[in-house]
mmCIF file of C-alpha atoms in Angstrom:
data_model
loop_
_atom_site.group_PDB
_atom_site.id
_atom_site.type_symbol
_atom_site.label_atom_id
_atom_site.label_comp_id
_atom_site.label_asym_id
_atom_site.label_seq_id
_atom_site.Cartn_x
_atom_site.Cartn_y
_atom_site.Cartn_z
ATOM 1 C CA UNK A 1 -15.699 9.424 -11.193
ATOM 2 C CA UNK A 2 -13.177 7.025 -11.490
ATOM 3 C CA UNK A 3 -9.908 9.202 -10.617
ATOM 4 C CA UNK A 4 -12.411 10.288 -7.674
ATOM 5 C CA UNK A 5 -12.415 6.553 -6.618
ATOM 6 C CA UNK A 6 -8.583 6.259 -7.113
ATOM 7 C CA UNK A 7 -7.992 9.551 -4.778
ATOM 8 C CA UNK A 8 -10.632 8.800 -2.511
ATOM 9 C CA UNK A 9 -8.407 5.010 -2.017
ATOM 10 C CA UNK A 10 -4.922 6.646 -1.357
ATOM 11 C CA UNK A 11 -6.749 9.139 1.271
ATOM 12 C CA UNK A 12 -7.545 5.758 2.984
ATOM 13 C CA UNK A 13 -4.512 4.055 2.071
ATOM 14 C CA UNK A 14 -3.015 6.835 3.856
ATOM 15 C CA UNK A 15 -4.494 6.682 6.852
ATOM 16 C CA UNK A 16 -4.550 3.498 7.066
ATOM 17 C CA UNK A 17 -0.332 3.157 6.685
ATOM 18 C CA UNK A 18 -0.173 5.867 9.755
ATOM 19 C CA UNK A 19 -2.622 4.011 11.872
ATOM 20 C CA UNK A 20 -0.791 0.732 10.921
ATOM 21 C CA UNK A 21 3.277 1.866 11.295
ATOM 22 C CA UNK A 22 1.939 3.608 14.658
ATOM 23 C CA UNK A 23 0.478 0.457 15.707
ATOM 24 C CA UNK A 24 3.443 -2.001 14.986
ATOM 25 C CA UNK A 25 5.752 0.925 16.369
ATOM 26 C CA UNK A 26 3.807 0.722 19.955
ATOM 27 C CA UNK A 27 3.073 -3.032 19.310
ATOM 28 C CA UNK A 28 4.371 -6.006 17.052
ATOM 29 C CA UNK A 29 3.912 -6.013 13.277
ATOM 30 C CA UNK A 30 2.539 -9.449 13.474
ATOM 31 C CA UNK A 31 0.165 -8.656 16.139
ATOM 32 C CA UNK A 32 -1.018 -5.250 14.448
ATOM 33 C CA UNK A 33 -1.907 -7.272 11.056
ATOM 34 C CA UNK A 34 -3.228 -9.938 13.079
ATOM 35 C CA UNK A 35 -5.623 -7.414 14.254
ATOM 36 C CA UNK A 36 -6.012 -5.546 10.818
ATOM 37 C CA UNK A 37 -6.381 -8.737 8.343
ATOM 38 C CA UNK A 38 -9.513 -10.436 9.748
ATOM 39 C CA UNK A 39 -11.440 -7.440 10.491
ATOM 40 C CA UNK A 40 -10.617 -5.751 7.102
ATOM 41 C CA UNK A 41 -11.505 -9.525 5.764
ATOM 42 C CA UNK A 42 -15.129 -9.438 7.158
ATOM 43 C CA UNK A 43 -15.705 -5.726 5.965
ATOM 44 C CA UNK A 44 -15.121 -6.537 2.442
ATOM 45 C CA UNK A 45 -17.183 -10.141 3.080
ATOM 46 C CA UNK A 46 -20.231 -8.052 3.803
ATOM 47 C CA UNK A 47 -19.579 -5.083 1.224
ATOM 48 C CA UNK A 48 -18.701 -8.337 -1.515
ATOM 49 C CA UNK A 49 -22.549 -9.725 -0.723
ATOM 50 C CA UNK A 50 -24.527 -6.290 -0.257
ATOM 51 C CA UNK A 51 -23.336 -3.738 -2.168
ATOM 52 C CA UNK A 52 -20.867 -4.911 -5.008
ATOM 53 C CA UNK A 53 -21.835 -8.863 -5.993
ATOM 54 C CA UNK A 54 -19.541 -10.837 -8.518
ATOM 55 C CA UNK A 55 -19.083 -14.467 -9.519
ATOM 56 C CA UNK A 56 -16.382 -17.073 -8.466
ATOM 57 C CA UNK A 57 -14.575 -19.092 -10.670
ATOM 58 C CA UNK A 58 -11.326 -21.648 -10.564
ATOM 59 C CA UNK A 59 -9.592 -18.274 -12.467
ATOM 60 C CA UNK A 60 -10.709 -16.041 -9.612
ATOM 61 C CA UNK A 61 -9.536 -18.434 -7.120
ATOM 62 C CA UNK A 62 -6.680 -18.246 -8.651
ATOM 63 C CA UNK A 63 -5.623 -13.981 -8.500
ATOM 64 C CA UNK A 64 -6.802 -14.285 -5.069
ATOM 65 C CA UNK A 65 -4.477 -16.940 -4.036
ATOM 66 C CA UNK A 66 -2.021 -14.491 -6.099
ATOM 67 C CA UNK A 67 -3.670 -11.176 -4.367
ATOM 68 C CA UNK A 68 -3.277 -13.171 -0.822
ATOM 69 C CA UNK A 69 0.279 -14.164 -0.962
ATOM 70 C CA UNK A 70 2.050 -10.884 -2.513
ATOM 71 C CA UNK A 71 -0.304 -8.515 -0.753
ATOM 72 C CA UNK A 72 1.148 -9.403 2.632
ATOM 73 C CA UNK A 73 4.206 -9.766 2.146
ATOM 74 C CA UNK A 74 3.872 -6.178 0.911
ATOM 75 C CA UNK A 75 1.545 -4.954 3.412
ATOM 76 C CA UNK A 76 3.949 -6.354 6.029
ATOM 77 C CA UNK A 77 7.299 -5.439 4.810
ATOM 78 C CA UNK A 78 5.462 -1.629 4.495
ATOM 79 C CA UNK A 79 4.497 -1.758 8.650
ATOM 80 C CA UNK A 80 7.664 -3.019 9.168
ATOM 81 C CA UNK A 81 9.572 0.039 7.812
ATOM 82 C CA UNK A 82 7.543 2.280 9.306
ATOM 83 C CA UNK A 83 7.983 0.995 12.374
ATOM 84 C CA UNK A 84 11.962 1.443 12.024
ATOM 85 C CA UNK A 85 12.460 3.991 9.939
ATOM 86 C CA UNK A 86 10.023 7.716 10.033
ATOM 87 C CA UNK A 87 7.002 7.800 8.055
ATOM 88 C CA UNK A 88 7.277 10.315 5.993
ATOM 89 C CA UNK A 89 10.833 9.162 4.149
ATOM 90 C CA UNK A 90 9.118 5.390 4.069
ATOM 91 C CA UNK A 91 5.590 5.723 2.890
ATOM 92 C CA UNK A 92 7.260 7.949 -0.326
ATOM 93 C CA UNK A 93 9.763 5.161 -1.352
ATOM 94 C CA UNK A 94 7.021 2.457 -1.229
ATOM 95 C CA UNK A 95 4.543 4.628 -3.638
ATOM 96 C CA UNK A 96 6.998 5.558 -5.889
ATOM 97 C CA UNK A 97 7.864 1.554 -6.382
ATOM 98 C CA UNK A 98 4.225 0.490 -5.665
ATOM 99 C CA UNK A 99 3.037 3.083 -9.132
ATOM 100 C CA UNK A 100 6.425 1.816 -11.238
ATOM 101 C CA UNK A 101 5.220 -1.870 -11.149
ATOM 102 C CA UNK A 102 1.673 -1.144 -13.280
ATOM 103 C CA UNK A 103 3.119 1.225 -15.382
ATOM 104 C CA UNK A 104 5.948 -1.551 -16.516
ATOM 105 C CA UNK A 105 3.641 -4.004 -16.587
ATOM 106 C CA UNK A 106 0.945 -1.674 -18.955
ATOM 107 C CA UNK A 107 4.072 -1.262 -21.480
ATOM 108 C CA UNK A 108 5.309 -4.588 -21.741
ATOM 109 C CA UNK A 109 1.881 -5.041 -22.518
ATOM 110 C CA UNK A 110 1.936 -2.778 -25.390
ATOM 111 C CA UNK A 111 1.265 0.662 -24.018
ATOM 112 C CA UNK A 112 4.177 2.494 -25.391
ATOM 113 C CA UNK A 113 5.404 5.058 -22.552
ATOM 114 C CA UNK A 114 5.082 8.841 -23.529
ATOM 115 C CA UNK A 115 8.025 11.520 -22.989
ATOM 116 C CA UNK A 116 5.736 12.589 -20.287
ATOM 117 C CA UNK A 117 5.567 9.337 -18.501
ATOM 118 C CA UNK A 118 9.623 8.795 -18.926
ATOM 119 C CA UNK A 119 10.421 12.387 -17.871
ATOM 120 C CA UNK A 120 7.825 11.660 -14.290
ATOM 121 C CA UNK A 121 9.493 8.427 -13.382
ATOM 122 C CA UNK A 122 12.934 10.312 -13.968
ATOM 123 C CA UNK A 123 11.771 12.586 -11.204
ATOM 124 C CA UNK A 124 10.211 9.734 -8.846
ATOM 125 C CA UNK A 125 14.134 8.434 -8.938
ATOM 126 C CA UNK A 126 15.419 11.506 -8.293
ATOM 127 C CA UNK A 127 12.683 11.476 -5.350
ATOM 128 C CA UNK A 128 13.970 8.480 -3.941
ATOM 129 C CA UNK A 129 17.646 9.219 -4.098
ATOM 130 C CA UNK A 130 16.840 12.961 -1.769
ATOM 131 C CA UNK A 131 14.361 11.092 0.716
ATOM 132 C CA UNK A 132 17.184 8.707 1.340
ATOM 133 C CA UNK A 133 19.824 10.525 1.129
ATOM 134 C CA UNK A 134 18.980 12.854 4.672
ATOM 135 C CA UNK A 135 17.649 11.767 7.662
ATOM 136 C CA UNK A 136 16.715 14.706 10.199
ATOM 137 C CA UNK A 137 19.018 16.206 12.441
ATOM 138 C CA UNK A 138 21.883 14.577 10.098
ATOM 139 C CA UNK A 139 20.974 11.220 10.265
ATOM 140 C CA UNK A 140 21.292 8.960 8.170
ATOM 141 C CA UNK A 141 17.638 6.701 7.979
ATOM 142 C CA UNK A 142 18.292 3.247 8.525
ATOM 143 C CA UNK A 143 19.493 1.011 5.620
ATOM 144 C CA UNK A 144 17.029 -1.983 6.987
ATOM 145 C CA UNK A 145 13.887 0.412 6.653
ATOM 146 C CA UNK A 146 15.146 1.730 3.256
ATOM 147 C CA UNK A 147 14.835 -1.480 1.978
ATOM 148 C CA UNK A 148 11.576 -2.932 3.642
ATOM 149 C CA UNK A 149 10.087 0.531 1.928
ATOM 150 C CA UNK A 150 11.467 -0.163 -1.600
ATOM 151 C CA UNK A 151 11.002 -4.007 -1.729
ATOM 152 C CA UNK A 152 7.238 -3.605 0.181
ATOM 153 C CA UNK A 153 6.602 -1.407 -2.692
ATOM 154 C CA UNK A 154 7.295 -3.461 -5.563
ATOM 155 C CA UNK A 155 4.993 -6.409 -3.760
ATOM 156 C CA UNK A 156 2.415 -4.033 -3.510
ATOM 157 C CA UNK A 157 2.456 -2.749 -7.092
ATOM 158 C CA UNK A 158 2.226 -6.546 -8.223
ATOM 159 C CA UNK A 159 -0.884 -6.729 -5.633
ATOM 160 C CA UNK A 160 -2.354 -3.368 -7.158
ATOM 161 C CA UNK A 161 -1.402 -5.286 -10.985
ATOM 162 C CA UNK A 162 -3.373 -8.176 -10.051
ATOM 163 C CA UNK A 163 -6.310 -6.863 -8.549
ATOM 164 C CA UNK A 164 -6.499 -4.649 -11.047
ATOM 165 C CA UNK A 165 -6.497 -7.332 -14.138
ATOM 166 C CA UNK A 166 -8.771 -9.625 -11.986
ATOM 167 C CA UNK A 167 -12.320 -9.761 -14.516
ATOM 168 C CA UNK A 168 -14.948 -7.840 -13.974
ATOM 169 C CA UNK A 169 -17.307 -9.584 -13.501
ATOM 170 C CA UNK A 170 -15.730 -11.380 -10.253
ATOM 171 C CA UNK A 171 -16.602 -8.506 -8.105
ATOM 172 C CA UNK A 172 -14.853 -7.467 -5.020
ATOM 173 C CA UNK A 173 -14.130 -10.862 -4.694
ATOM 174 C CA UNK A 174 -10.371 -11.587 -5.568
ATOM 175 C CA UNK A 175 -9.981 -8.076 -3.222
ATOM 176 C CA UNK A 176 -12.041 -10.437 -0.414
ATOM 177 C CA UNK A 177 -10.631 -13.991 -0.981
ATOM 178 C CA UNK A 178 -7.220 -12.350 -0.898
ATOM 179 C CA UNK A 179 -7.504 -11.048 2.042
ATOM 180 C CA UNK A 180 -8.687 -14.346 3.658
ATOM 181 C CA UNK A 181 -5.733 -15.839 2.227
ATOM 182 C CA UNK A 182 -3.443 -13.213 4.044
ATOM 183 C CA UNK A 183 -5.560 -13.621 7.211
ATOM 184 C CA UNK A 184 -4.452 -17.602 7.164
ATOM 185 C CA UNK A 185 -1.048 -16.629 6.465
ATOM 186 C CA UNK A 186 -0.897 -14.150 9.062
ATOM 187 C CA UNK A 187 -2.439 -16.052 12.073
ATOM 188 C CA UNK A 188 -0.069 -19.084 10.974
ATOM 189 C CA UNK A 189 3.042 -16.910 11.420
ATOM 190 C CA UNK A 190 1.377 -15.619 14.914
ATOM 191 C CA UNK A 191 0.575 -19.310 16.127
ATOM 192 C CA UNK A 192 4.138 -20.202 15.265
ATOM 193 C CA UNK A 193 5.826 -17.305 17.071
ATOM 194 C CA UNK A 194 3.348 -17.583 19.827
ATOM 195 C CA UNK A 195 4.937 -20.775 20.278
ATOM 196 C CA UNK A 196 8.178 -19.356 20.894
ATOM 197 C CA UNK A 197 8.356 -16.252 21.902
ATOM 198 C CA UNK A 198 4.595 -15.829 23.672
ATOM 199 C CA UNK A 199 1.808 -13.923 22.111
ATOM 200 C CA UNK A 200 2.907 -10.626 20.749
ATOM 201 C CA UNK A 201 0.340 -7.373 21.472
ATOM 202 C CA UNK A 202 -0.299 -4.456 19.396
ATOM 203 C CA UNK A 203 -3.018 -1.603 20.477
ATOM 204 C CA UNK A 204 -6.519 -2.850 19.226
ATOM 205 C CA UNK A 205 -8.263 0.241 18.484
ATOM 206 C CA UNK A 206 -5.281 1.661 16.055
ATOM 207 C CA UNK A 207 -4.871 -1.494 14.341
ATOM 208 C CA UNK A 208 -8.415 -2.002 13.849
ATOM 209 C CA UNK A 209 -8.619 1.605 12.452
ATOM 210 C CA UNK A 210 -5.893 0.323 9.324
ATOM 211 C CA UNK A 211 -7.865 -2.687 8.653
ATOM 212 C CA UNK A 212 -11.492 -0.872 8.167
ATOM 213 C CA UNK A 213 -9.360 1.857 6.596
ATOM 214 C CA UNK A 214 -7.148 -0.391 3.919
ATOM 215 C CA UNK A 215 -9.811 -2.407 3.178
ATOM 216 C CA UNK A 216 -12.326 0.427 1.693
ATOM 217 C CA UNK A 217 -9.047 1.803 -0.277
ATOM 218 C CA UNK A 218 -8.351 -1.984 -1.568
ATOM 219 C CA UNK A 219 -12.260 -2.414 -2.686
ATOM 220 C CA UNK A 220 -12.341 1.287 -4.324
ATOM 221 C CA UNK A 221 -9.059 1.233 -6.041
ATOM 222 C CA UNK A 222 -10.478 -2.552 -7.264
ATOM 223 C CA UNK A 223 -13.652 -0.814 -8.622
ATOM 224 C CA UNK A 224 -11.599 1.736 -10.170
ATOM 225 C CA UNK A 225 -8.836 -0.451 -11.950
ATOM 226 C CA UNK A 226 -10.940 -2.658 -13.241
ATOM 227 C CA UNK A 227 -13.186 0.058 -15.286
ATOM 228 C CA UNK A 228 -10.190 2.769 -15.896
ATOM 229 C CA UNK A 229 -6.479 2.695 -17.316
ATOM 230 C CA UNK A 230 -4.748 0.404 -14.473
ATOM 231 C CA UNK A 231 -1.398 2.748 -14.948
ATOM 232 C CA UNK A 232 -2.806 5.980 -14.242
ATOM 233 C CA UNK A 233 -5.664 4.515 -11.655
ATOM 234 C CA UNK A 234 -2.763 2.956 -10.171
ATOM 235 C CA UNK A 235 -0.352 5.700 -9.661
ATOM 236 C CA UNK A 236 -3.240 8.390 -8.414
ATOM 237 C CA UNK A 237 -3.850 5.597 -5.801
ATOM 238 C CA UNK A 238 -0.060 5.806 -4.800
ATOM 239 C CA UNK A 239 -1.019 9.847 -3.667
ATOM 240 C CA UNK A 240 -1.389 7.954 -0.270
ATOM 241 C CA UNK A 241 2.050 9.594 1.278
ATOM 242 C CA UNK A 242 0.212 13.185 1.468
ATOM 243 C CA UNK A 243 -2.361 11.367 4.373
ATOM 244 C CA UNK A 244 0.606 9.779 5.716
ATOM 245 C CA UNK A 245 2.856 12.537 5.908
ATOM 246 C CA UNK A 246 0.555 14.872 7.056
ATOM 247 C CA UNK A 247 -0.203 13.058 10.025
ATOM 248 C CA UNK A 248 3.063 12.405 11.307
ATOM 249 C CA UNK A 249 3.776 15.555 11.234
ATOM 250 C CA UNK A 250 1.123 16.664 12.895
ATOM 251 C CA UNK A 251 0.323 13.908 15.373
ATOM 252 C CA UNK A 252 3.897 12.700 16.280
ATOM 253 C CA UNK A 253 5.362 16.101 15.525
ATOM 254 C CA UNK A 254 7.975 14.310 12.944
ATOM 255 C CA UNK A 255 10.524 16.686 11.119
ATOM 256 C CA UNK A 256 11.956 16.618 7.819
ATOM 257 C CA UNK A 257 15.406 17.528 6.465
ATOM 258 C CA UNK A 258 15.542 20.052 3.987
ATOM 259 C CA UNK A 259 16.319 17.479 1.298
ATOM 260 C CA UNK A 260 14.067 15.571 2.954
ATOM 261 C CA UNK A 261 11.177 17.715 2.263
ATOM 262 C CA UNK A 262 12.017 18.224 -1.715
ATOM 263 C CA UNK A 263 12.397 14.802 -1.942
ATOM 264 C CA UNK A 264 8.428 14.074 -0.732
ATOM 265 C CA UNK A 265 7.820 16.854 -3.247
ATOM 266 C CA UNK A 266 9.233 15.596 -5.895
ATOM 267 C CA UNK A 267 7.715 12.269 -5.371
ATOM 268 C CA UNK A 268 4.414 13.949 -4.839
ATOM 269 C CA UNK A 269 4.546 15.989 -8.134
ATOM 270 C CA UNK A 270 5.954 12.537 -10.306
ATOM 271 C CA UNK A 271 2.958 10.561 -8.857
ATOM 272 C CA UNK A 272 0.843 13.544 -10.021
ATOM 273 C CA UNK A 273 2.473 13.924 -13.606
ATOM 274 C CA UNK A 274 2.211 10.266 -14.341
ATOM 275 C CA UNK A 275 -1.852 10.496 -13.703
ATOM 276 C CA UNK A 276 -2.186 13.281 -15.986
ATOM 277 C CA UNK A 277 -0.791 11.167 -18.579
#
């Protein structure tokens, strides 16, 4: 039930990274998470009192500043690559990083890493070096977007560590009161830019889709973590690059290189090998 949870998240995840990189790609970042935050803030409000209830404390106040802080900057860096670079060599980087952070962080907390686990994260390198090695048609993908993917990534495998060590009995809330914290943060940076450069626009309907979208994947891979192994719940969630993939290549018709391609694989089949540790 629980790896359903985590697999059900990165299909939404997913989705939600295409819908977002295609809105700030038409639009503005800014605008798109503008858009995306507060909606995907009242969604988990209303799932946090119905379905899922939990108990706040000073200590959950406290990951969800945390959750708030590092999950946009991660979310953000992530639409920001995709914008630049093509989705399907960014959304692979920034899953491969996002899964290395909880495994590190589950063996510095004692959880010794297997030959298995050493030999997958080997082959997630080895990912990363092919997908960014090629662009298609002989290009070479933009150094900028390369790093927006990788360093995204890492904040977003802290944000999937902290939700995921947030107690149990809190809920969906640090997932919820994080992403009110990012809301503030975000319509601060709009306000200020507004200011000097005019209000930026991003298409409503596509960046409303990624909120709804990332914020179901945030709550299930929350319920998940917090009752499974945070490693492996953690690294099936960072499957989300199939969804992504997938539907750049079918909606915007986006090609790979040949190295390219093997390189998605490879990252595919690590993510896959570390959750059948």
């Amino acid at each position: 039930m629980l790896s359903l949870l985590a697999l059900v998240s990165s299909l939404s995840w997913g989705a939600a990274d295409f819908l977002g990189g295609l809105s700030s790609r038409r639009g503005s970042t800014v605008a798109t998470l503008a858009i995306s935050y507060p909606i995907g803030a009242v969604f988990l409000t209303g799932i946090g009192f119905y379905f899922i209830p939990g108990f706040v404390s000073v200590e959950v106040l406290g990951w969800s500043l945390a959750a708030g802080i590092v999950g946009i900057s991660g979310i953000g860096m992530l639409y920001l690559a995709l914008a630049r670079g093509t989705m399907g060599t960014v959304s692979p980087i920034t899953a491969v990083a996002s899964a290395a952070v909880p495994v590190a962080f589950a063996s510095a907390r004692g959880q010794s890493l297997s030959v298995w686990s050493i030999s997958a994260m080997a082959l997630a390198l080895a990912a990363v070096y092919m997908v960014t090695r090629e662009k298609p048609h002989g290009q070479r993908a933009p150094a900028l977007s390369l790093v927006l993917a990788l360093s995204g990534g890492v904040a977003l495998g802290c944000y999937l560590t902290i939700i995921g060590s947030a107690p149990t009995e809190s809920g969906l809330w640090v997932v919820t009161l994080g992403r009110w914290v990012s809301t503030a943060i975000i319509v601060l940076i709009l306000l200020l830019r507004a200011k000097r450069t005019g209000l930026p626009q991003a298409p409503w309907i596509l960046a409303l889709g990624a909120g709804i979208l990332d914020a179901s994947a945030n709550a299930l891979f929350q319920v998940a973590a917090q009752s499974g192994n945070l490693a492996v719940i953690a690294v099936m969630g960072s499957l989300y690059p199939v969804t992504t993939v997938l539907l750049a290549r079918f909606v915007l018709n986006e090609r790979l290189g040949r190295l390219q391609g093997m390189g998605v694989a490879f990252a595919l089949v690590a993510a896959t090998a570390l959750a059948l540790q």
